[in-house]
Amino acid sequence: MAEYVELYIDQGTDFSTTIAINDDNTNLPTNAAGYVVTAQLRKSLISVNATANLVCTIDDAANGEILMEMSAANTANLRAGRYFFDVKVLDNASVTSRLIEGIIIVTPGITA
């Protein structure tokens, strides 16, 4: 089952956070070499299209660390408010799982 988290993005700024993949049984880091990670924001749970994609890269494969980020130019295009998101992982055995899910709150920017 995916872990639920709440994150904040300041509109018009660079956003990044690190996510760790741990083995459910041992709670030790999972080697994420060769994994494919994707993440999307949607305004509602029933939205057909993604509002935005979050860029996910394997930052430290041996320790199961994923870097999830969005550039300032892209966060500037988000309207302030609440969004739903999730992060999916495709592992080396071709098994897809949801790593985390939750809410991202975009706080409004003032300075252009």
PDB file of C-alpha atoms in Angstrom:
ATOM      1  CA  MET A   1       0.000   0.000   0.000  1.00  0.00           C
ATOM      2  CA  ALA A   2       1.265   3.457  -0.892  1.00  0.00           C
ATOM      3  CA  GLU A   3       2.364   5.863   1.807  1.00  0.00           C
ATOM      4  CA  TYR A   4       0.233   9.029   2.093  1.00  0.00           C
ATOM      5  CA  VAL A   5       2.097  12.356   2.192  1.00  0.00           C
ATOM      6  CA  GLU A   6       1.311  16.059   1.930  1.00  0.00           C
ATOM      7  CA  LEU A   7       3.788  18.261   0.086  1.00  0.00           C
ATOM      8  CA  TYR A   8       3.996  21.977  -0.629  1.00  0.00           C
ATOM      9  CA  ILE A   9       5.178  23.724  -3.779  1.00  0.00           C
ATOM     10  CA  ASP A  10       5.797  27.466  -3.803  1.00  0.00           C
ATOM     11  CA  GLN A  11       4.440  28.759  -7.100  1.00  0.00           C
ATOM     12  CA  GLY A  12       7.187  30.070  -9.393  1.00  0.00           C
ATOM     13  CA  THR A  13      10.060  28.374  -7.554  1.00  0.00           C
ATOM     14  CA  ASP A  14      12.093  25.228  -8.106  1.00  0.00           C
ATOM     15  CA  PHE A  15      10.680  22.212  -6.257  1.00  0.00           C
ATOM     16  CA  SER A  16      12.530  19.044  -5.336  1.00  0.00           C
ATOM     17  CA  THR A  17      12.226  16.286  -2.779  1.00  0.00           C
ATOM     18  CA  THR A  18      13.882  12.926  -2.263  1.00  0.00           C
ATOM     19  CA  ILE A  19      11.881   9.725  -1.889  1.00  0.00           C
ATOM     20  CA  ALA A  20      13.417   6.524  -0.529  1.00  0.00           C
ATOM     21  CA  ILE A  21      12.307   3.036  -1.601  1.00  0.00           C
ATOM     22  CA  ASN A  22      12.578   0.550   1.259  1.00  0.00           C
ATOM     23  CA  ASP A  23      11.898  -3.189   1.321  1.00  0.00           C
ATOM     24  CA  ASP A  24       8.530  -3.799   3.029  1.00  0.00           C
ATOM     25  CA  ASN A  25       9.866  -6.777   5.001  1.00  0.00           C
ATOM     26  CA  THR A  26      13.277  -5.552   6.139  1.00  0.00           C
ATOM     27  CA  ASN A  27      12.791  -1.758   5.892  1.00  0.00           C
ATOM     28  CA  LEU A  28      16.236  -1.639   4.255  1.00  0.00           C
ATOM     29  CA  PRO A  29      16.849   0.425   1.106  1.00  0.00           C
ATOM     30  CA  THR A  30      15.885  -1.255  -2.158  1.00  0.00           C
ATOM     31  CA  ASN A  31      18.385  -1.130  -5.009  1.00  0.00           C
ATOM     32  CA  ALA A  32      16.498   0.882  -7.642  1.00  0.00           C
ATOM     33  CA  ALA A  33      18.916   0.351 -10.533  1.00  0.00           C
ATOM     34  CA  GLY A  34      16.891  -0.035 -13.727  1.00  0.00           C
ATOM     35  CA  TYR A  35      13.622   1.138 -12.155  1.00  0.00           C
ATOM     36  CA  VAL A  36      11.325   3.515 -14.039  1.00  0.00           C
ATOM     37  CA  VAL A  37       9.570   6.126 -11.908  1.00  0.00           C
ATOM     38  CA  THR A  38       6.685   8.394 -12.960  1.00  0.00           C
ATOM     39  CA  ALA A  39       4.577  10.967 -11.116  1.00  0.00           C
ATOM     40  CA  GLN A  40       1.665  13.243 -12.027  1.00  0.00           C
ATOM     41  CA  LEU A  41      -0.436  16.021 -10.501  1.00  0.00           C
ATOM     42  CA  ARG A  42      -4.168  16.175 -11.099  1.00  0.00           C
ATOM     43  CA  LYS A  43      -6.669  18.768  -9.931  1.00  0.00           C
ATOM     44  CA  SER A  44      -9.207  16.120  -8.923  1.00  0.00           C
ATOM     45  CA  LEU A  45      -9.351  12.365  -8.521  1.00  0.00           C
ATOM     46  CA  ILE A  46     -11.613  12.092 -11.570  1.00  0.00           C
ATOM     47  CA  SER A  47      -9.489  14.297 -13.863  1.00  0.00           C
ATOM     48  CA  VAL A  48      -8.794  12.465 -17.106  1.00  0.00           C
ATOM     49  CA  ASN A  49      -5.629  14.382 -17.966  1.00  0.00           C
ATOM     50  CA  ALA A  50      -2.664  15.233 -15.789  1.00  0.00           C
ATOM     51  CA  THR A  51      -2.288  18.861 -14.791  1.00  0.00           C
ATOM     52  CA  ALA A  52       1.499  18.418 -14.744  1.00  0.00           C
ATOM     53  CA  ASN A  53       4.179  15.764 -14.647  1.00  0.00           C
ATOM     54  CA  LEU A  54       6.747  15.688 -11.884  1.00  0.00           C
ATOM     55  CA  VAL A  55      10.207  14.711 -13.154  1.00  0.00           C
ATOM     56  CA  CYS A  56      11.490  11.638 -11.307  1.00  0.00           C
ATOM     57  CA  THR A  57      15.046  10.356 -11.589  1.00  0.00           C
ATOM     58  CA  ILE A  58      16.957   7.688  -9.732  1.00  0.00           C
ATOM     59  CA  ASP A  59      19.352   9.797  -7.640  1.00  0.00           C
ATOM     60  CA  ASP A  60      21.124   7.009  -5.694  1.00  0.00           C
ATOM     61  CA  ALA A  61      20.150   3.578  -7.036  1.00  0.00           C
ATOM     62  CA  ALA A  62      22.024   1.561  -4.402  1.00  0.00           C
ATOM     63  CA  ASN A  63      20.133   3.309  -1.605  1.00  0.00           C
ATOM     64  CA  GLY A  64      16.796   3.428  -3.431  1.00  0.00           C
ATOM     65  CA  GLU A  65      16.676   7.217  -3.581  1.00  0.00           C
ATOM     66  CA  ILE A  66      14.483   8.982  -6.139  1.00  0.00           C
ATOM     67  CA  LEU A  67      14.640  12.700  -6.845  1.00  0.00           C
ATOM     68  CA  MET A  68      11.249  14.222  -7.703  1.00  0.00           C
ATOM     69  CA  GLU A  69      11.337  17.755  -9.040  1.00  0.00           C
ATOM     70  CA  MET A  70       9.665  20.515 -11.021  1.00  0.00           C
ATOM     71  CA  SER A  71      11.294  23.644 -12.424  1.00  0.00           C
ATOM     72  CA  ALA A  72      10.335  27.184 -11.447  1.00  0.00           C
ATOM     73  CA  ALA A  73       8.998  27.749 -14.974  1.00  0.00           C
ATOM     74  CA  ASN A  74       6.627  24.794 -14.565  1.00  0.00           C
ATOM     75  CA  THR A  75       5.485  25.609 -11.021  1.00  0.00           C
ATOM     76  CA  ALA A  76       4.719  29.156 -12.235  1.00  0.00           C
ATOM     77  CA  ASN A  77       2.117  27.613 -14.575  1.00  0.00           C
ATOM     78  CA  LEU A  78       0.279  25.879 -11.713  1.00  0.00           C
ATOM     79  CA  ARG A  79      -2.676  27.646 -10.162  1.00  0.00           C
ATOM     80  CA  ALA A  80      -2.490  27.984  -6.406  1.00  0.00           C
ATOM     81  CA  GLY A  81      -4.524  25.306  -4.635  1.00  0.00           C
ATOM     82  CA  ARG A  82      -4.700  21.604  -3.836  1.00  0.00           C
ATOM     83  CA  TYR A  83      -3.730  18.833  -6.241  1.00  0.00           C
ATOM     84  CA  PHE A  84      -3.699  15.059  -5.984  1.00  0.00           C
ATOM     85  CA  PHE A  85      -0.535  13.199  -6.947  1.00  0.00           C
ATOM     86  CA  ASP A  86       1.053   9.788  -6.904  1.00  0.00           C
ATOM     87  CA  VAL A  87       4.399   8.218  -7.718  1.00  0.00           C
ATOM     88  CA  LYS A  88       4.519   4.887  -9.562  1.00  0.00           C
ATOM     89  CA  VAL A  89       7.489   2.560  -9.863  1.00  0.00           C
ATOM     90  CA  LEU A  90       8.112  -0.096 -12.518  1.00  0.00           C
ATOM     91  CA  ASP A  91      10.715  -2.508 -11.129  1.00  0.00           C
ATOM     92  CA  ASN A  92      13.072  -4.928 -12.882  1.00  0.00           C
ATOM     93  CA  ALA A  93      10.508  -7.755 -12.668  1.00  0.00           C
ATOM     94  CA  SER A  94       8.014  -5.568 -14.633  1.00  0.00           C
ATOM     95  CA  VAL A  95       5.851  -5.087 -11.531  1.00  0.00           C
ATOM     96  CA  THR A  96       4.197  -1.685 -11.207  1.00  0.00           C
ATOM     97  CA  SER A  97       3.445  -0.350  -7.752  1.00  0.00           C
ATOM     98  CA  ARG A  98       2.388   2.950  -6.246  1.00  0.00           C
ATOM     99  CA  LEU A  99       5.128   4.216  -3.958  1.00  0.00           C
ATOM    100  CA  ILE A 100       3.488   7.314  -2.488  1.00  0.00           C
ATOM    101  CA  GLU A 101       0.281   9.270  -2.963  1.00  0.00           C
ATOM    102  CA  GLY A 102      -1.266  12.331  -1.461  1.00  0.00           C
ATOM    103  CA  ILE A 103      -1.892  16.027  -1.773  1.00  0.00           C
ATOM    104  CA  ILE A 104       0.362  18.757  -3.098  1.00  0.00           C
ATOM    105  CA  ILE A 105      -0.587  22.251  -2.038  1.00  0.00           C
ATOM    106  CA  VAL A 106       0.642  24.993  -4.361  1.00  0.00           C
ATOM    107  CA  THR A 107       1.091  28.227  -2.444  1.00  0.00           C
ATOM    108  CA  PRO A 108       0.646  31.438  -4.462  1.00  0.00           C
ATOM    109  CA  GLY A 109       3.644  33.497  -5.506  1.00  0.00           C
ATOM    110  CA  ILE A 110       3.652  37.276  -5.388  1.00  0.00           C
ATOM    111  CA  THR A 111       6.960  38.341  -6.935  1.00  0.00           C
ATOM    112  CA  ALA A 112       7.281  37.881 -10.704  1.00  0.00           C
TER     113      ALA A 112
END
